[in-house]
Coordinates of C-alpha atoms in Angstrom, one line a residue:
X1 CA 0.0 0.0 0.0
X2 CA 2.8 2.4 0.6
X3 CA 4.4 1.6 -2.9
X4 CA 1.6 2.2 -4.5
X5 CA 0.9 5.8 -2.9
X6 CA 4.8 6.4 -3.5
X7 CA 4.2 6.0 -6.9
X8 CA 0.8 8.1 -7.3
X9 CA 2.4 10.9 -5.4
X10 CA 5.9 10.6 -7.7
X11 CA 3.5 10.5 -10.6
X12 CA 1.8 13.4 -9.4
X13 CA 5.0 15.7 -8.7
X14 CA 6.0 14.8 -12.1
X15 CA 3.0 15.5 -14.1
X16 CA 3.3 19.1 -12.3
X17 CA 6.7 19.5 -12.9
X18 CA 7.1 19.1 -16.3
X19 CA 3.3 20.6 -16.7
X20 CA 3.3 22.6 -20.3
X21 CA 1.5 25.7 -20.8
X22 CA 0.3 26.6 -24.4
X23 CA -0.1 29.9 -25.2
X24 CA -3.0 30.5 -27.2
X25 CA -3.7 34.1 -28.7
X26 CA -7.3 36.2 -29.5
X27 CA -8.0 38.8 -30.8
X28 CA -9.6 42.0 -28.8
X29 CA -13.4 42.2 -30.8
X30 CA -14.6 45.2 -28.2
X31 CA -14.4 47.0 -25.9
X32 CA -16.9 48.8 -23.6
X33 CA -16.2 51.0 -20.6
X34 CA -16.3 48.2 -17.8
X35 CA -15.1 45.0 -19.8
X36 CA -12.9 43.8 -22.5
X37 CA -13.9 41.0 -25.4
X38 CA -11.4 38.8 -26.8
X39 CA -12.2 36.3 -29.4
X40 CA -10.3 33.0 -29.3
X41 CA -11.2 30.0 -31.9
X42 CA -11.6 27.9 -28.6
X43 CA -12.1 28.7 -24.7
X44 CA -11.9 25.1 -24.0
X45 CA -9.0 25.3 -20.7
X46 CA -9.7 28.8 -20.1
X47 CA -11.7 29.8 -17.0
X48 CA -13.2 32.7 -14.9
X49 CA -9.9 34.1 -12.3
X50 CA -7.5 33.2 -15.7
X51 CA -5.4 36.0 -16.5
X52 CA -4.8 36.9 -20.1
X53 CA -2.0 38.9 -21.1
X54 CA -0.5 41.0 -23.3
X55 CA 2.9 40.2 -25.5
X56 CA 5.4 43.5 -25.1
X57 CA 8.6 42.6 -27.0
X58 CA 9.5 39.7 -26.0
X59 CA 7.5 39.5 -22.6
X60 CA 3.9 38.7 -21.7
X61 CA 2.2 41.2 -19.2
X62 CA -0.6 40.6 -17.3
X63 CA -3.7 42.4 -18.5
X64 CA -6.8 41.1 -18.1
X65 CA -8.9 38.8 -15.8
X66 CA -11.3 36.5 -16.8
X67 CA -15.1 37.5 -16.1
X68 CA -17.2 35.1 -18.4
X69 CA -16.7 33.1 -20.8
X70 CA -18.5 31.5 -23.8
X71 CA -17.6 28.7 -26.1
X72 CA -15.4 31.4 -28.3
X73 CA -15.7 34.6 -26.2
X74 CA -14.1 36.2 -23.3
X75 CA -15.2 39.0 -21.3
X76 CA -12.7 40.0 -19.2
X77 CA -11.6 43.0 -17.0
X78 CA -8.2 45.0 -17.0
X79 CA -6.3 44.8 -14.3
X80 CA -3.1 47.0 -15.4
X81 CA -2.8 50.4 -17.3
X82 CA -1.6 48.4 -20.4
X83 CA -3.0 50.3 -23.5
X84 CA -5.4 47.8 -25.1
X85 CA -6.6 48.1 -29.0
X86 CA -9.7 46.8 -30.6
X87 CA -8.2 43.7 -32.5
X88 CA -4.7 43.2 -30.3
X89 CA -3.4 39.6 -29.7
X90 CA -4.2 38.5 -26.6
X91 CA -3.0 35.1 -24.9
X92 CA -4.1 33.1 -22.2
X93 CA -1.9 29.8 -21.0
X94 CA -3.4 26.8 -20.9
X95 CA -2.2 24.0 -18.7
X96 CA -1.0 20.6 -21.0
X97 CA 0.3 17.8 -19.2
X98 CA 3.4 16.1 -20.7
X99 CA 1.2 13.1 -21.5
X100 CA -0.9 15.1 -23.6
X101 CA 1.5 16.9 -25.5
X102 CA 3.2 13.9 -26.7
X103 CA -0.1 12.7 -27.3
X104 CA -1.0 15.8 -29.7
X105 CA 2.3 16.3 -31.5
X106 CA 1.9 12.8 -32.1
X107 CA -1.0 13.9 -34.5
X108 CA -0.3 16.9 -36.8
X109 CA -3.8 18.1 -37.0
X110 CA -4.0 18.4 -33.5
X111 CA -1.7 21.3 -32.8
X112 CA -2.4 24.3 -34.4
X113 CA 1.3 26.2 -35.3
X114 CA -0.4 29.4 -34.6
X115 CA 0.1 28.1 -31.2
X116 CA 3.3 28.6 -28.7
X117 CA 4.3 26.2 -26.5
X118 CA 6.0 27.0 -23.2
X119 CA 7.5 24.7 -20.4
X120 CA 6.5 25.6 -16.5
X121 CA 8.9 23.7 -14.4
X122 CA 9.1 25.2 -10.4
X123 CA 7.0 28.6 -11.3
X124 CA 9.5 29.7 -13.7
X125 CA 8.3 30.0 -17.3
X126 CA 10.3 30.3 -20.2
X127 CA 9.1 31.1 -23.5
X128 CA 9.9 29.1 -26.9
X129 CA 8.0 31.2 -29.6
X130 CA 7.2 29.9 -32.5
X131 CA 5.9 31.9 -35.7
X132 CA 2.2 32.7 -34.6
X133 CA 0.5 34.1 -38.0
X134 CA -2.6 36.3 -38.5
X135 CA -6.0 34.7 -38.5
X136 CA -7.7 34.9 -41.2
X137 CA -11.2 36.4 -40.0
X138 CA -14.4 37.6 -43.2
X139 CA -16.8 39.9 -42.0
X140 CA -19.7 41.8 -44.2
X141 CA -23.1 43.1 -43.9
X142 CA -25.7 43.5 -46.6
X143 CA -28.8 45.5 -46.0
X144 CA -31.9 46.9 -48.2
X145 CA -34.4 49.1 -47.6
X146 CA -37.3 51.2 -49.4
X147 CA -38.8 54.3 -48.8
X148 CA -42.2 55.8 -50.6
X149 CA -44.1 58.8 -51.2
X150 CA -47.7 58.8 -51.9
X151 CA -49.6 61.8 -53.0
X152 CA -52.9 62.8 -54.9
X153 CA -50.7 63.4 -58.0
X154 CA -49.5 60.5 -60.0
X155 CA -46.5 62.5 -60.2
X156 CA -45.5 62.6 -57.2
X157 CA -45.7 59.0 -56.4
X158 CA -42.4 57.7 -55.7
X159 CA -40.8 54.7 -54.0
X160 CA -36.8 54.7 -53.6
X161 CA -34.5 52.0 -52.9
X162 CA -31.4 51.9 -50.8
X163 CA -28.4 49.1 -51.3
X164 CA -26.0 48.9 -48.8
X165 CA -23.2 46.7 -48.7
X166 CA -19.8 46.1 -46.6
X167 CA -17.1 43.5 -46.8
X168 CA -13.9 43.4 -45.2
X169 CA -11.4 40.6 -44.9
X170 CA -8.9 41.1 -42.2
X171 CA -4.7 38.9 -42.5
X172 CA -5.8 37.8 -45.9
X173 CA -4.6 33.9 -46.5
X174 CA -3.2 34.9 -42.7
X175 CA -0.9 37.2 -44.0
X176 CA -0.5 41.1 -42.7
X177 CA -2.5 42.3 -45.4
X178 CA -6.5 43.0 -45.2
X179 CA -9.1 44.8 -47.2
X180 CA -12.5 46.7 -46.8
X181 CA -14.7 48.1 -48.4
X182 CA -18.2 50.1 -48.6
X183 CA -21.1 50.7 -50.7
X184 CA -24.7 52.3 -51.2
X185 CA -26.8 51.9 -54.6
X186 CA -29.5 54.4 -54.4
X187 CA -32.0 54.7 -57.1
X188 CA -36.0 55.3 -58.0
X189 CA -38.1 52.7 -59.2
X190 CA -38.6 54.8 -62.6
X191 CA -34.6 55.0 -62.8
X192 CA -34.4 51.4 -63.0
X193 CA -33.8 51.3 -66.3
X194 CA -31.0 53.8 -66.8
X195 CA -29.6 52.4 -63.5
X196 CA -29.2 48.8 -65.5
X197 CA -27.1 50.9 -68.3
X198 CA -25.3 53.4 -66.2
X199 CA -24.9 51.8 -62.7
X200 CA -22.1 54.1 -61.7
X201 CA -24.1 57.3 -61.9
X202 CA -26.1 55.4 -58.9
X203 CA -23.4 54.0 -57.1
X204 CA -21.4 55.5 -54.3
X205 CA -18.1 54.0 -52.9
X206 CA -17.3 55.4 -49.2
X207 CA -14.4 52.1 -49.1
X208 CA -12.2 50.4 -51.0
X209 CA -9.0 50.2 -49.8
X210 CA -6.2 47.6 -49.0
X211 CA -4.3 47.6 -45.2
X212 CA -0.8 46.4 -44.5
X213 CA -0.1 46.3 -41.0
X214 CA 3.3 44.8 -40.2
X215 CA 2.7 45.2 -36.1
X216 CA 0.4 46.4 -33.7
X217 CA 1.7 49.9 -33.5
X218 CA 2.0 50.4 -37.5
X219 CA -0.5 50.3 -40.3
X220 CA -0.3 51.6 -44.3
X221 CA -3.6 51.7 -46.3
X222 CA -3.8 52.8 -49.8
X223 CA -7.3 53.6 -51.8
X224 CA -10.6 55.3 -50.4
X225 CA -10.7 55.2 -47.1
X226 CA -12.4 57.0 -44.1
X227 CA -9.8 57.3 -41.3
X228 CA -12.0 56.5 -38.0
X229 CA -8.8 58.7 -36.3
X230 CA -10.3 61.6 -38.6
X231 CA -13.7 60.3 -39.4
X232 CA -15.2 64.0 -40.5
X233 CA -12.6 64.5 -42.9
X234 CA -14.5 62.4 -45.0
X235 CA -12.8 59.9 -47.5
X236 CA -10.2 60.0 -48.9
X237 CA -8.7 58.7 -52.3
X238 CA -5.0 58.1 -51.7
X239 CA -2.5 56.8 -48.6
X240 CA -2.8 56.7 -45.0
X241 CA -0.2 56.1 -42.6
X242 CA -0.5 55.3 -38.6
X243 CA 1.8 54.9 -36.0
X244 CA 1.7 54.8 -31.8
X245 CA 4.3 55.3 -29.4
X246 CA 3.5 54.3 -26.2
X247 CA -0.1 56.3 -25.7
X248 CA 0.9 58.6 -28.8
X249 CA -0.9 58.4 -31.8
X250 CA 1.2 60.1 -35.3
X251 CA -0.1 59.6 -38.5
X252 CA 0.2 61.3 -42.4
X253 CA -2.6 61.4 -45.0
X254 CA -2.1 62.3 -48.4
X255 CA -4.1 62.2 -51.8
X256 CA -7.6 63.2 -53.4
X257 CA -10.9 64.4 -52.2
X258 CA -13.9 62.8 -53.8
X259 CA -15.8 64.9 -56.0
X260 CA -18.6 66.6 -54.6
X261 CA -21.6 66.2 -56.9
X262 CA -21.2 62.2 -57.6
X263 CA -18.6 61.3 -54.7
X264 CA -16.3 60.2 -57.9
X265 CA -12.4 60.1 -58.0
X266 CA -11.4 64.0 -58.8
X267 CA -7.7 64.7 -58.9
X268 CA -7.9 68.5 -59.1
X269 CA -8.6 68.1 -55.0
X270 CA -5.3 67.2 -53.7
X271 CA -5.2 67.4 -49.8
X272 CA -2.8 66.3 -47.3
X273 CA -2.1 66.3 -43.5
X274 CA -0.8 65.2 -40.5
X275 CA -2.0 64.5 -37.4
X276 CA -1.1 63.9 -33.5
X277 CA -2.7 62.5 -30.9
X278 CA -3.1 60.5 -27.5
X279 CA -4.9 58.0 -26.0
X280 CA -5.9 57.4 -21.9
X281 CA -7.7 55.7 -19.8
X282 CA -10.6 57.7 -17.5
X283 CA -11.6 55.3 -14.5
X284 CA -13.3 52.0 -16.6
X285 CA -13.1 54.2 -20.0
X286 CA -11.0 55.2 -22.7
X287 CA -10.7 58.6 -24.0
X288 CA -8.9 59.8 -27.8
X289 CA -7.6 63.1 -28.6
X290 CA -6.4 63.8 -31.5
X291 CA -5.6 67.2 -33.6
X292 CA -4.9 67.7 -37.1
X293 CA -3.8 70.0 -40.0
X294 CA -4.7 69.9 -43.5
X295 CA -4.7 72.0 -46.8
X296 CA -6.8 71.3 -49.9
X297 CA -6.1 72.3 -53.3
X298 CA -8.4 72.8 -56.0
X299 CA -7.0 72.8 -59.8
X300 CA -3.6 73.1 -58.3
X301 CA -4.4 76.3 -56.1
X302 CA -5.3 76.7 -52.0
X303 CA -8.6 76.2 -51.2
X304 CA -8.2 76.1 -47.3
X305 CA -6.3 75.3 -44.8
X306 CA -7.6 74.8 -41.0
X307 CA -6.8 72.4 -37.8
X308 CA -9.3 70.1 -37.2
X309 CA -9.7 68.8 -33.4
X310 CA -11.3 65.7 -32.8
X311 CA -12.1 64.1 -29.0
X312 CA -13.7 60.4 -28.2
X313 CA -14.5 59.2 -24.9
X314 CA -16.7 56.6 -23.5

């Protein structure tokens, strides 16, 4: 009888010390002023009192602390004054006994590489990364409404219809490169018929642009785009470039304005700017400044010039 507890309790220490901990990363889907939503493609291991962290360099801060949790969901709190983004990588450790492990890598399906591994022995971990690529994640929305107008004149009877459309595909084949784009198709039911001959004389592109972010602090976009760091600016046909620092936000913008009767591509509009800005925390909420300058050129000459202020908070 004592053998046999020798060995259950030797077997026991040694499952614990030689325990593995795989790291496995979400993304940050939203945020709201009291918790924190990270996607993961599986919860399975991960509990409420878990913390999550944050990858700085070549460390992993704590960040977060698990409140609730769904089959691919986490809502979680913060728990530090680490700046946290709307799609950041997020990781949680989940325990993996040396029995299992073998087990897994013994089947190549059942270990994802996006996956890090890293070995607990005594407390002390030490971290063997691995390449952990982008996720490939599709997202659109498609809506369609009508609106009519009925009067005592034939005349004046009218019914319109509205097409709205948005796709966006973010780390494309799980690479750094994503794409977005929006549209609205807006016609009369009596322009239905020039609409099928001329459809861009209906059609109105707020996006289409292509994204290269090579990290979390530095992004490149290049086509129309509505910066959401300068959302009343409007669109913008041209490049867009954003960087942080800490709490800092820095960024340049440079190209076309869309022409203002059919929201078409019109190069006699140049415009450029720059912009800086910063980025707190305010109790359980987060708060943007930002503050720009611009100048916009028609046909070559100035049209105006003015600083543009912009402020967020929730």
């Amino acid at each position: 009888m004592k053998i046999k507890s020798i060995i259950i309790f030797v077997f026991f220490i040694s499952n614990i010390f030689f325990a593995q901990l795989r790291l496995r990363e979400g993304n940050v889907s939203f945020q709201s002023p009291t918790l924190v939503y990270v996607y993961f493609n599986s919860t399975k291991g991960i509990e409420k009192g878990d913390t999550l962290f944050i990858k700085s360099k070549t460390q992993l801060k704590s960040a977060l602390i698990v409140q609730y949790a769904s089959s691919f969901s986490i809502a979680s709190k913060r728990i530090s004054d680490i700046e946290i983004k709307d799609g950041q990588k997020v990781f949680a450790k989940i325990k993996v006994t040396k029995g299992e492990s073998n087990k897994k890598s013994s089947n190549k399906n059942s270990v994802s590489n996006k996956d890090t591994i890293i070995v607990a022995r005594n407390s002390s971990y030490k971290s063997y990364p691995t390449n952990i690529n982008q996720i490939t994640d599709v997202y659109g929305r498609i809506s369609l409404s009508s609106y009519s107008n009925f009067s005592s004149l034939d005349k004046a009877n009218t019914q319109r219809w509205r097409l709205s459309s948005s796709l966006g595909i973010k780390n494309i084949a799980d690479s750094k490169i994503s794409f977005s784009s929006y549209f609205n198709i807006n016609y009369r039911t009596d322009q239905w018929s020039d609409l099928t001959q001329n459809i861009g004389n209906y059609l109105t592109i707020y996006d289409l642009s292509v994204n290269y972010a090579p990290n979390n602090s530095m992004s490149f976009s290049v086509g129309r785009k509505i910066s959401p760091l300068l959302s009343n600016v409007g669109a913008i046909d041209g490049i867009a470039m954003d960087f942080n620092v800490n709490n800092f936000l820095f960024g340049a913008i440079s190209g076309y304005r869309p022409n203002y009767t059919d929201y078409s591509i019109n190069t006699n509009l140049f415009e450029y700017g720059v912009y800086i800005g910063r980025k707190d925390s305010l109790f359980q909420g987060m708060m943007t400044t930002k503050i720009a300058f611009f100048q916009q050129n028609n046909h070559g000459n100035i049209d105006r010039r003015f600083v543009y202020l912009q402020h967020q908070n929730n």
